[in-house]
Amino acid sequence: MATVQAPSPSAGPADTGVTQVAVVGRSPWNLFWSRFVRDRAALAGAVLIGELIVLAIVAPLVAKMVGHGPNELFPLSVHGGIYLPTGPSSHFWFGGDQNGRDVFVRTIYGARTSLVVAFVATGFAMIIGVVLGTIAGYFGGWIDTIISRVIDIVLSLPLLLFAIGLATVCSTTATGCLGGLLQPGLSLVSGIIALFTWPYIGRIVRGQVLSLREREFIQAAHAMGASDARIMFGELLPNLVAPIVVYTTLIIPSNIIFEASLSFLGVGIPQTTPSWGRMLSDATANNLFTYAWWMMLFPGVFLLLTTLAFNLVGDGLRDALDPRGSRR
Amino acid sequence: MRGPPQAAPAPVPSGSDDWDMWRYVARRLLWVVFVLLVISAITYVIFFIMPPVNPVVLFAGKSPTPTILATVSHQFGLDKPVWEQYLLFVKHVFLGDQYGWPGLGFSFQYRESIRSLMAARLPVTASLALGAALVWLVIGIPIGVASAIKRRTLVDRLAMGFALFFVSAPVFWLGLMFLWIFWFRLGWAAGTGYYGFTTNGFGTWLNHMVMPWVVLALLYAAFYARMARGNLIETMGEDYIRTARAKGLSERRVIFRHGLRSSLTPIVTMFGMDLGGLMGGAIITETVFNLQGIGQWAYQSVGTGDIPAILAVTLVTSFAITFANLVVDIVYAYLDPRVRYS
């Protein structure tokens, strides 16, 4: 802990040089940035995320270049009358799957599904969590009691089972469920994941608001006659950016795994949408993975790299924003 | 699957004496009951009002006549209004039904009492959860402690690399990779399926459980290693550790007697919740390794519309989680003298 810089301007360059250098106050943002860029693992994670995003965006171009669509069938290999997937080759870089689809193209497309669901679901979870957490912490009393108890209850639910149930229920008809709020497809999965993960953010935000609420600048805002909404979103929220960013980033990888788990179990994401979880589930059918290891290896490695990248960045952000640096 | 990382547990409010503790426990038990009522109501809303598969149509046989549908519906008790069904369910849970206490009803799928079906699956889930818990404690905590003591060394970097890898790796992929490598390629471990130790002997049981234990435990071990490391590093910066060192205690004694105690108490909280959650079945691990536990049963029941089974599993899991939470908070007060009840 001793090596961590105190977040004050006096720890700047002034006490090092023999020649007098003008003391420049470093903003919290400068401090954060200088810590973050020194964290090579986090930078590597950020670069990897950038590459994955680019890959997801250019997926149709890749498909065009390779000449195989994500759902195009190439029943190439016949062994003794049994169709078996073909292994990696110069035409099929990651091999083919049980229907003769190109695993490489599907893996690239899978990045789209994973990233879209992860960002949309986490975004919704963040908004709900921040709004409810701020309201609970700021108003206290019975409002806090209700919101906190709801959080407790959601966290005691068997998450995956409920998610499977909701996903199955809402996929049976084209209109979706909850009055059309959840439509079958990616939005359904994102909605379900958001519904079950906002309490993690909500709880953290509430705790932070509870301690900030008693600070002088909030009292000053009260004294100046600021409205509750203004204090919550104009005064409190800017001070919550750091923890919100850190915990949101750390929830993204677990949401990616959440989506992959649902797809792995065959619920939520429609059949034709390539998803890493569903590709892995295809590999398990009839123990196909014992022969066609490429069906298991490539989607799995991409999934792992994606979660790893987000975890690296999340840890890096946490270390850079936490001035106590206790975990480093 | 395991949820995202959580913030430190809320401390129990302060106060004192035994009477306070019992009042606290009673209040918490009431809360457990309330949570279970709410959760079963939510389950009812999801699965009874909007069933994934209509169980009546599914179980009435081929091309059923309206009379048969009505009979099956009546047999399942689905012809009553939803609120009446729910109240009946609650009554049966508290007072028991024709199969005994607690009354969990009968399975549409197997036409058997849910209690006996659950009793058959509980040993599988318990084997998996308890074994895995042992493995992750044995792996995770020593790694975290070693990493904290040897901070910024190669040991620390390797340990945290291990933790990061397994925190990120999805369980189902890890399970497949393990099966492929250790079962299919190397032939070291036995394949999938559950073999009870009363019928197949201890060796067979163990052989089939080792891989599921390790696969499930690695994720948790990684979380525990990270948490143990973070907590221990934080504790070692406290004033009383400096005092202990100043008294001339050996570094070993400072770490193991003074440091570990308070740094491991938050892990107790996490352990209770994780184990409670797993008692409701680990759906993914049970599916990958084809273990007929509670999780796999619940997952299959969603597909077959066996609503009473889903309801029972939900109830048991939520009970395990909330009850584990309560037990942990009480244990916590014994471990950490700063905590008192009110």
XYZ file of C-alpha atoms in Angstrom:
670
model
C 0.000 0.000 0.000
C 2.935 2.254 0.631
C 3.764 2.582 -3.053
C 0.441 4.060 -4.022
C 0.498 7.748 -4.794
C -1.651 9.935 -2.662
C -4.286 11.563 -4.871
C -3.157 15.066 -4.093
C -1.352 17.518 -6.348
C 1.571 17.851 -3.925
C 2.767 14.356 -4.807
C 3.427 15.642 -8.324
C 6.741 16.398 -9.949
C 7.617 19.277 -7.574
C 9.477 17.246 -4.961
C 11.623 15.291 -7.415
C 13.538 17.755 -9.550
C 16.483 19.866 -8.476
C 15.442 22.580 -10.902
C 12.230 24.224 -9.855
C 9.351 23.036 -11.921
C 5.997 24.755 -11.730
C 3.610 22.649 -9.667
C 0.776 21.506 -11.876
C -2.328 20.202 -10.141
C -3.360 16.865 -11.558
C -7.054 16.293 -11.989
C -8.533 12.991 -10.798
C -8.913 12.110 -14.463
C -5.155 12.645 -15.080
C -4.328 10.481 -12.088
C -6.678 7.760 -13.201
C -5.338 7.816 -16.734
C -1.689 7.727 -15.712
C -2.373 4.715 -13.489
C -4.432 2.935 -16.116
C -1.910 3.245 -18.947
C 0.810 1.851 -16.702
C -1.258 -1.325 -16.279
C -0.125 -3.348 -19.271
C -2.569 -6.201 -18.657
C -5.513 -3.819 -18.657
C -4.275 -2.141 -21.817
C -3.940 -5.514 -23.516
C -7.524 -6.271 -22.468
C -8.726 -2.958 -23.876
C -6.959 -3.612 -27.179
C -8.500 -7.088 -27.344
C -11.972 -5.677 -26.723
C -11.381 -3.136 -29.487
C -10.370 -5.911 -31.876
C -13.416 -7.981 -30.982
C -15.717 -5.017 -31.583
C -14.124 -4.381 -34.979
C -14.397 -8.089 -35.811
C -18.057 -8.110 -34.843
C -18.758 -5.066 -37.000
C -16.978 -6.415 -40.078
C -18.413 -9.948 -39.709
C -20.452 -9.685 -42.961
C -17.314 -8.557 -44.798
C -15.385 -11.527 -43.409
C -18.185 -13.827 -44.519
C -18.077 -12.294 -47.982
C -14.295 -12.632 -48.126
C -14.365 -16.280 -47.080
C -17.373 -16.857 -49.301
C -19.410 -18.720 -46.665
C -22.513 -17.328 -45.010
C -23.078 -17.991 -41.300
C -26.015 -20.303 -42.026
C -24.882 -21.673 -45.376
C -24.636 -25.463 -45.517
C -21.652 -27.291 -46.992
C -22.310 -31.018 -46.465
C -18.865 -32.051 -47.596
C -17.732 -35.031 -45.638
C -19.260 -38.475 -45.793
C -17.612 -41.311 -43.872
C -19.246 -44.683 -44.407
C -22.600 -43.081 -45.050
C -22.493 -41.068 -41.808
C -22.160 -37.339 -42.078
C -19.299 -36.180 -39.931
C -18.124 -32.584 -39.694
C -14.918 -31.749 -41.543
C -11.878 -30.579 -39.629
C -10.008 -27.306 -40.102
C -8.682 -26.845 -43.615
C -7.623 -24.041 -45.924
C -11.262 -23.537 -46.915
C -12.770 -23.999 -43.467
C -10.253 -22.467 -41.101
C -12.039 -23.611 -37.963
C -13.645 -26.667 -39.599
C -17.318 -27.329 -40.153
C -20.128 -28.196 -37.754
C -22.668 -31.012 -37.726
C -24.749 -29.342 -40.441
C -21.734 -28.460 -42.554
C -21.711 -24.788 -41.595
C -18.457 -22.831 -41.436
C -17.340 -22.668 -37.790
C -14.970 -19.767 -38.514
C -17.678 -17.514 -39.961
C -20.106 -18.520 -37.218
C -17.513 -17.790 -34.540
C -16.973 -14.285 -35.929
C -20.739 -13.734 -36.044
C -20.951 -15.123 -32.500
C -18.942 -12.101 -31.332
C -21.847 -9.917 -32.476
C -24.362 -11.816 -30.384
C -22.157 -11.874 -27.312
C -21.168 -8.218 -27.460
C -24.630 -6.902 -28.322
C -26.284 -8.862 -25.527
C -23.541 -7.988 -23.071
C -23.638 -4.247 -23.808
C -27.413 -3.908 -24.047
C -28.126 -6.062 -20.994
C -25.423 -4.429 -18.904
C -26.539 -0.986 -20.056
C -30.108 -1.606 -18.946
C -28.947 -3.197 -15.696
C -26.761 -0.150 -15.057
C -29.554 2.350 -15.680
C -32.047 0.507 -13.468
C -29.421 -0.131 -10.799
C -28.184 3.468 -10.709
C -31.659 5.025 -10.629
C -33.080 2.695 -7.977
C -29.843 2.608 -5.964
C -29.639 6.417 -5.907
C -33.292 6.795 -4.949
C -32.976 4.202 -2.181
C -29.823 5.695 -0.729
C -30.934 9.305 -1.034
C -34.461 9.125 0.346
C -33.889 6.368 2.910
C -36.859 5.361 5.072
C -39.548 3.145 3.615
C -38.458 3.779 0.020
C -35.025 2.421 0.895
C -36.570 -0.522 2.747
C -38.689 -1.525 -0.243
C -35.915 -1.209 -2.812
C -33.371 -2.977 -0.606
C -35.752 -5.846 0.073
C -36.491 -6.207 -3.636
C -32.744 -6.396 -4.223
C -32.404 -9.064 -1.513
C -35.221 -11.096 -3.014
C -33.892 -10.952 -6.570
C -30.474 -12.041 -5.295
C -32.026 -15.045 -3.519
C -33.717 -16.287 -6.688
C -32.272 -19.257 -8.535
C -31.121 -16.935 -11.339
C -30.418 -19.377 -14.122
C -33.594 -21.400 -13.553
C -35.780 -18.296 -13.636
C -33.963 -17.016 -16.687
C -34.517 -20.349 -18.451
C -38.188 -20.268 -17.463
C -38.734 -16.692 -18.656
C -36.782 -17.265 -21.854
C -38.820 -20.381 -22.642
C -42.109 -18.696 -21.761
C -41.407 -15.596 -23.836
C -40.107 -17.511 -26.869
C -43.232 -19.634 -27.387
C -45.247 -16.923 -29.124
C -44.068 -14.307 -31.594
C -45.570 -11.487 -29.539
C -43.336 -12.220 -26.563
C -44.500 -11.664 -23.023
C -45.055 -8.998 -20.349
C -47.365 -7.234 -22.805
C -44.901 -7.358 -25.690
C -42.120 -5.816 -23.590
C -39.911 -8.826 -24.143
C -39.875 -9.964 -27.766
C -38.240 -13.261 -28.726
C -34.648 -12.876 -29.825
C -31.647 -10.916 -28.647
C -33.739 -8.277 -26.879
C -35.472 -10.969 -24.838
C -32.183 -12.397 -23.612
C -30.805 -8.912 -22.922
C -33.965 -7.987 -21.020
C -33.874 -11.115 -18.903
C -30.210 -10.673 -18.055
C -30.804 -7.015 -17.135
C -33.744 -8.016 -14.956
C -31.513 -10.288 -12.882
C -28.296 -8.272 -12.723
C -29.402 -4.714 -11.870
C -29.431 -5.488 -8.111
C -25.649 -5.923 -8.130
C -25.220 -2.332 -9.359
C -28.160 -1.070 -7.299
C -26.689 -2.352 -4.058
C -23.288 -0.794 -4.676
C -24.739 2.570 -5.744
C -27.033 2.669 -2.717
C -24.097 2.082 -0.383
C -22.095 4.857 -2.001
C -25.015 7.304 -1.889
C -25.568 6.559 1.789
C -22.086 7.756 2.624
C -22.045 10.684 0.181
C -25.412 11.967 1.389
C -23.933 13.235 4.652
C -21.127 15.214 3.028
C -20.947 18.998 3.172
C -21.454 19.647 -0.517
C -24.810 17.901 -0.383
C -25.803 19.945 2.658
C -24.724 23.041 0.774
C -26.899 22.060 -2.179
C -29.815 21.554 0.196
C -29.188 24.939 1.769
C -29.195 26.538 -1.661
C -32.634 25.086 -2.220
C -31.723 22.516 -4.867
C -34.442 20.032 -5.710
C -34.123 16.349 -4.839
C -33.764 15.409 -8.499
C -31.014 17.979 -8.953
C -29.098 16.781 -5.930
C -29.423 13.147 -6.956
C -28.479 13.506 -10.583
C -26.520 16.771 -10.574
C -24.529 16.416 -7.346
C -24.455 12.746 -6.355
C -24.240 11.043 -9.729
C -20.999 12.713 -10.924
C -19.350 11.430 -7.749
C -20.546 7.916 -8.453
C -19.061 7.619 -11.921
C -15.982 5.727 -10.733
C -17.696 2.883 -8.876
C -20.408 2.634 -11.559
C -17.841 2.303 -14.334
C -15.815 -0.279 -12.420
C -18.696 -2.514 -11.418
C -20.419 -2.215 -14.784
C -17.243 -3.340 -16.507
C -16.890 -6.228 -14.084
C -20.492 -7.314 -14.714
C -20.046 -7.431 -18.499
C -18.013 -10.686 -18.500
C -20.476 -12.430 -16.216
C -23.328 -11.281 -18.473
C -21.479 -12.653 -21.483
C -21.265 -15.985 -19.688
C -24.944 -15.651 -18.693
C -25.962 -15.308 -22.355
C -23.653 -18.155 -23.380
C -25.101 -20.365 -20.624
C -28.668 -19.734 -21.800
C -27.677 -20.436 -25.399
C -25.772 -23.499 -24.263
C -28.963 -24.780 -22.664
C -30.809 -24.020 -25.879
C -33.067 -21.192 -24.697
C -33.326 -17.561 -25.676
C -31.218 -16.926 -28.749
C -33.028 -18.126 -31.933
C -31.629 -21.200 -33.714
C -30.309 -19.331 -36.739
C -28.413 -16.666 -34.797
C -24.824 -17.822 -34.332
C -23.868 -17.743 -30.667
C -20.837 -19.209 -28.938
C -22.953 -20.869 -26.293
C -25.134 -22.583 -28.873
C -22.108 -23.648 -30.908
C -20.714 -25.319 -27.799
C -24.063 -26.953 -27.187
C -23.972 -28.284 -30.787
C -20.580 -29.769 -29.963
C -22.004 -31.705 -26.999
C -24.834 -33.338 -28.966
C -24.034 -37.068 -29.271
C -20.615 -36.361 -27.716
C -19.618 -34.909 -31.086
C -16.815 -32.911 -29.445
C -14.795 -36.072 -28.850
C -14.394 -36.291 -32.623
C -14.948 -32.736 -33.822
C -12.792 -30.967 -31.214
C -12.730 -27.836 -33.380
C -16.429 -27.305 -32.720
C -15.627 -27.014 -29.032
C -12.230 -25.363 -29.091
C -12.726 -22.273 -31.286
C -16.010 -20.839 -29.957
C -14.798 -21.638 -26.437
C -11.480 -19.862 -26.880
C -13.211 -16.787 -28.303
C -15.638 -16.783 -25.401
C -12.792 -17.127 -22.914
C -10.735 -14.367 -24.555
C -13.710 -12.021 -24.491
C -14.477 -12.537 -20.807
C -10.777 -12.421 -19.991
C -10.401 -9.091 -21.801
C -13.305 -7.511 -19.928
C -12.036 -8.856 -16.621
C -8.570 -7.426 -17.296
C -9.989 -4.005 -18.126
C -12.391 -4.142 -15.162
C -9.583 -5.000 -12.743
C -7.399 -2.293 -14.280
C -10.127 0.322 -13.910
C -10.770 -0.699 -10.334
C -7.101 -0.452 -9.426
C -6.742 2.880 -11.194
C -9.825 4.400 -9.602
C -9.315 3.004 -6.117
C -6.844 5.357 -4.446
C -6.252 2.947 -1.586
C -5.055 0.367 -4.089
C -5.520 -2.368 -1.537
C -5.867 -5.093 -4.102
C -2.753 -4.421 -6.118
C -23.258 -20.430 -12.693
C -22.032 -17.860 -10.316
C -23.200 -14.259 -10.208
C -20.988 -11.232 -10.727
C -18.582 -10.159 -7.993
C -20.372 -8.701 -5.024
C -19.572 -5.924 -2.619
C -18.652 -6.696 0.970
C -21.562 -7.994 3.057
C -23.535 -5.543 5.141
C -22.528 -5.781 8.782
C -25.062 -6.848 11.361
C -26.150 -3.777 13.324
C -24.652 -3.370 16.765
C -26.219 -3.942 20.199
C -25.620 -6.615 22.827
C -26.678 -9.629 25.002
C -28.286 -12.999 24.257
C -31.887 -11.871 24.237
C -31.056 -9.552 21.340
C -29.605 -12.446 19.431
C -32.784 -14.516 19.688
C -34.924 -11.577 18.685
C -32.619 -11.050 15.756
C -32.795 -14.721 14.715
C -36.603 -14.736 15.007
C -36.873 -11.624 12.872
C -34.564 -13.074 10.275
C -36.526 -16.362 10.204
C -39.719 -14.409 9.551
C -37.900 -12.690 6.732
C -36.883 -16.082 5.291
C -40.525 -17.185 5.324
C -41.605 -13.931 3.684
C -38.975 -14.233 0.965
C -40.062 -17.789 0.223
C -43.705 -16.680 -0.059
C -42.750 -13.925 -2.479
C -40.489 -16.174 -4.528
C -43.086 -18.913 -4.833
C -45.641 -16.282 -5.869
C -43.253 -15.056 -8.580
C -42.730 -18.649 -9.691
C -46.498 -19.065 -9.875
C -46.888 -15.956 -11.957
C -44.184 -17.015 -14.397
C -44.948 -20.683 -14.751
C -48.673 -20.996 -14.077
C -50.034 -17.923 -15.782
C -47.666 -18.187 -18.728
C -46.605 -21.834 -18.891
C -43.732 -22.619 -21.275
C -45.586 -25.769 -22.301
C -49.219 -26.374 -21.409
C -48.921 -29.400 -19.129
C -52.563 -30.385 -19.577
C -52.250 -30.739 -23.347
C -48.867 -32.406 -22.983
C -50.012 -35.068 -20.547
C -53.537 -35.719 -21.843
C -52.274 -38.051 -24.561
C -52.751 -37.965 -28.316
C -55.708 -35.974 -29.737
C -57.498 -35.543 -26.408
C -61.205 -34.784 -26.249
C -62.318 -31.733 -24.254
C -63.614 -34.094 -21.554
C -60.177 -35.699 -21.134
C -58.562 -32.257 -21.035
C -60.998 -31.187 -18.347
C -60.297 -34.358 -16.337
C -56.522 -33.919 -16.542
C -56.862 -30.262 -15.701
C -58.934 -31.181 -12.659
C -56.527 -33.950 -11.682
C -53.619 -31.491 -11.771
C -55.683 -28.961 -9.857
C -55.233 -26.484 -12.693
C -58.950 -25.811 -13.111
C -59.083 -23.634 -10.000
C -58.313 -19.913 -10.127
C -54.589 -19.165 -9.858
C -54.809 -17.447 -6.467
C -56.667 -20.435 -5.045
C -54.000 -22.802 -6.398
C -51.324 -20.655 -4.838
C -53.016 -20.519 -1.437
C -53.505 -24.280 -1.574
C -49.822 -24.701 -2.391
C -48.812 -22.512 0.551
C -51.166 -24.424 2.839
C -49.673 -27.742 1.731
C -46.133 -26.537 2.257
C -46.933 -25.542 5.842
C -49.356 -28.312 6.794
C -48.299 -31.142 4.513
C -50.297 -33.020 1.883
C -51.125 -36.695 1.251
C -47.409 -37.432 0.783
C -46.332 -35.937 4.106
C -44.654 -32.738 5.207
C -43.690 -30.384 3.636
C -46.299 -30.955 0.945
C -44.767 -30.191 -2.426
C -47.439 -31.867 -4.545
C -46.978 -34.447 -7.260
C -45.080 -34.393 -10.520
C -47.082 -34.144 -13.753
C -44.268 -35.880 -15.577
C -43.628 -38.877 -13.350
C -47.018 -39.050 -11.565
C -45.125 -39.402 -8.340
C -44.729 -37.307 -5.216
C -42.248 -34.472 -5.639
C -40.767 -35.273 -2.251
C -39.665 -38.762 -3.252
C -38.357 -37.532 -6.614
C -36.391 -34.853 -4.851
C -35.084 -37.307 -2.264
C -33.670 -39.386 -5.118
C -31.858 -36.386 -6.629
C -30.667 -34.668 -3.503
C -27.682 -37.026 -2.909
C -26.364 -36.239 -6.393
C -26.555 -32.493 -5.901
C -25.204 -32.754 -2.354
C -22.256 -34.894 -3.540
C -21.460 -32.354 -6.203
C -21.868 -29.232 -4.064
C -20.099 -30.441 -0.912
C -17.229 -32.063 -2.808
C -16.733 -29.011 -4.963
C -16.878 -26.745 -1.908
C -14.115 -28.735 -0.255
C -11.996 -28.602 -3.412
C -12.388 -24.857 -3.892
C -11.571 -24.046 -0.269
C -8.475 -26.257 -0.399
C -7.311 -24.715 -3.681
C -8.562 -21.150 -3.440
C -7.660 -19.960 0.054
C -4.033 -21.204 0.195
C -3.403 -19.710 -3.247
C -4.863 -16.391 -2.176
C -2.907 -16.347 1.082
C 0.375 -17.348 -0.583
C -0.196 -14.717 -3.202
C -0.790 -12.006 -0.583
C 2.290 -12.971 1.444
C 4.546 -13.183 -1.608
C 3.080 -10.057 -3.109
C 4.561 -8.825 -6.398
C 6.659 -11.959 -6.820
C 6.439 -14.601 -9.512
C 4.264 -16.720 -7.191
C 1.780 -13.858 -6.895
C 1.685 -13.247 -10.635
C 1.183 -16.921 -11.443
C -1.509 -17.269 -8.797
C -3.412 -14.217 -9.988
C -3.016 -15.367 -13.590
C -4.597 -18.657 -12.572
C -7.397 -16.838 -10.786
C -8.080 -14.524 -13.709
C -8.183 -17.435 -16.134
C -10.694 -19.441 -14.146
C -12.828 -16.446 -13.215
C -13.191 -15.845 -16.956
C -13.598 -19.413 -18.191
C -17.212 -20.515 -18.701
C -17.994 -23.679 -16.736
C -19.578 -25.554 -19.629
C -16.555 -25.009 -21.864
C -14.190 -25.999 -19.080
C -16.279 -29.128 -18.511
C -16.086 -30.089 -22.171
C -12.347 -29.444 -22.326
C -11.794 -31.558 -19.209
C -13.917 -34.359 -20.618
C -12.049 -34.230 -23.888
C -8.592 -34.136 -22.333
C -8.871 -36.275 -19.206
C -11.546 -38.722 -20.257
C -11.375 -39.049 -24.030
C -7.699 -38.392 -24.739
C -5.846 -39.490 -21.615
C -8.382 -41.888 -20.144
C -7.492 -40.793 -16.601
C -10.976 -39.930 -15.382
C -14.239 -41.793 -15.747
C -16.847 -40.333 -18.085
C -20.160 -38.710 -17.339
C -23.060 -39.931 -15.242
C -23.667 -40.378 -11.529
C -22.912 -43.639 -9.738
C -24.158 -43.640 -6.154
C -21.659 -44.965 -3.630
C -24.170 -47.208 -1.885
C -24.920 -49.137 -5.078
C -21.657 -48.871 -7.006
C -19.061 -48.595 -4.288
C -17.007 -45.656 -3.092
C -14.314 -45.931 -5.768
C -16.698 -45.712 -8.721
C -18.571 -42.847 -7.119
C -15.352 -40.946 -6.466
C -14.026 -41.640 -9.940
C -17.095 -40.129 -11.543
C -17.278 -37.170 -9.169
C -13.686 -35.919 -9.324
C -13.994 -34.158 -12.664
C -17.315 -32.395 -11.925
C -15.903 -31.303 -8.553
C -12.772 -29.842 -10.044
C -14.553 -28.146 -12.946
C -17.169 -26.561 -10.702
C -14.645 -25.734 -7.992
C -12.091 -23.979 -10.202
C -14.379 -21.014 -10.828
C -15.103 -20.594 -7.127
C -11.471 -21.257 -6.193
C -10.486 -18.382 -8.445
C -12.964 -16.015 -6.758
C -11.864 -17.115 -3.293
C -8.189 -16.764 -4.126
C -8.743 -13.194 -5.300
C -10.849 -12.341 -2.292
C -8.468 -13.942 0.224
C -5.544 -12.084 -1.301
C -7.288 -8.714 -1.336
C -8.543 -9.079 2.227
C -5.241 -10.275 3.629
C -3.305 -7.449 1.971
C -5.772 -4.962 3.399
C -5.611 -6.516 6.882
C -1.826 -6.554 6.917
C -1.894 -2.784 6.678
C -3.936 -2.415 9.880
C -2.523 -0.903 13.043
C -2.922 -4.028 15.171
C -0.682 -5.941 12.772
C 2.014 -3.327 13.317
C 1.471 -3.734 17.050
C 1.825 -7.506 16.750
C 5.059 -7.080 14.827
C 6.312 -4.524 17.332
C 5.785 -6.983 20.182
C 8.386 -9.118 18.432
C 6.113 -11.908 17.196
C 7.446 -13.986 14.328
C 6.116 -12.995 10.922
C 4.545 -16.436 10.653
C 2.593 -15.901 13.835
C 1.574 -12.386 12.810
C 0.132 -13.661 9.548
C -1.506 -16.857 10.727
C -2.717 -15.776 14.165
C -3.574 -12.126 13.614
C -3.846 -11.485 9.905
C -5.773 -14.490 8.670
C -8.499 -14.398 11.253
C -10.052 -11.118 10.320
C -9.233 -11.378 6.642
C -10.985 -14.713 6.242
C -14.227 -13.816 8.021
C -15.789 -12.106 4.951
C -15.074 -15.320 3.066
C -17.377 -17.155 5.463
C -20.250 -14.997 4.228
C -19.428 -15.707 0.633
C -19.040 -19.405 1.330
C -22.464 -19.695 2.933
C -24.203 -18.005 0.028
C -22.323 -19.968 -2.615
C -22.945 -23.317 -0.971
C -26.603 -22.417 -0.401
C -26.975 -21.507 -4.056
C -25.384 -24.760 -5.162
C -27.699 -26.869 -3.011
C -30.377 -25.930 -5.528
C -28.314 -27.653 -8.158
C -25.650 -26.516 -10.560
C -27.650 -26.689 -13.799
C -24.708 -26.322 -16.166
C -22.298 -28.691 -14.439
C -25.016 -31.292 -13.940
C -25.964 -31.018 -17.611
C -22.406 -31.272 -18.931
C -21.556 -34.268 -16.744
C -25.031 -35.789 -17.000
C -25.554 -35.899 -13.238
C -29.234 -36.396 -12.418
C -29.284 -33.758 -9.723
C -31.784 -31.124 -8.739
C -30.539 -28.571 -11.238
C -30.806 -30.848 -14.243
C -34.245 -31.980 -13.078
C -35.485 -28.400 -12.815
C -34.070 -27.523 -16.222
C -35.748 -30.539 -17.827
C -38.988 -29.741 -16.022
C -39.131 -26.368 -17.775
C -39.157 -28.243 -21.085
C -41.807 -30.737 -20.011
C -44.048 -28.240 -18.242
C -43.699 -30.101 -14.943
C -44.545 -26.996 -12.944
C -44.681 -28.534 -9.434
C -41.118 -29.760 -9.890
C -39.946 -26.264 -10.906
C -41.776 -24.759 -7.968
C -40.255 -27.245 -5.533
C -36.715 -26.684 -6.795
C -37.170 -22.905 -6.702
C -38.429 -23.132 -3.151
C -35.628 -25.407 -1.974
C -32.942 -23.289 -3.627
C -34.266 -20.011 -2.303
C -34.633 -21.545 1.134
C -31.046 -22.801 1.009
C -29.767 -19.367 -0.031
C -31.730 -17.309 2.502
C -31.166 -19.799 5.315
C -27.447 -20.035 4.570
C -27.386 -16.252 4.739
C -28.901 -16.320 8.211
C -26.566 -19.048 9.473
C -23.596 -17.162 8.083
C -24.583 -13.930 9.812
C -24.816 -15.750 13.138
C -21.493 -17.542 12.639
C -20.009 -14.212 11.639
C -20.771 -12.705 15.010
C -18.846 -15.479 16.744
C -15.860 -15.052 14.448
C -15.805 -11.287 14.533
C -16.177 -9.834 18.008
C -16.926 -6.393 16.568
C -20.302 -7.613 15.313
C -23.325 -7.565 17.633
C -27.002 -8.206 17.029
C -29.886 -5.848 17.375
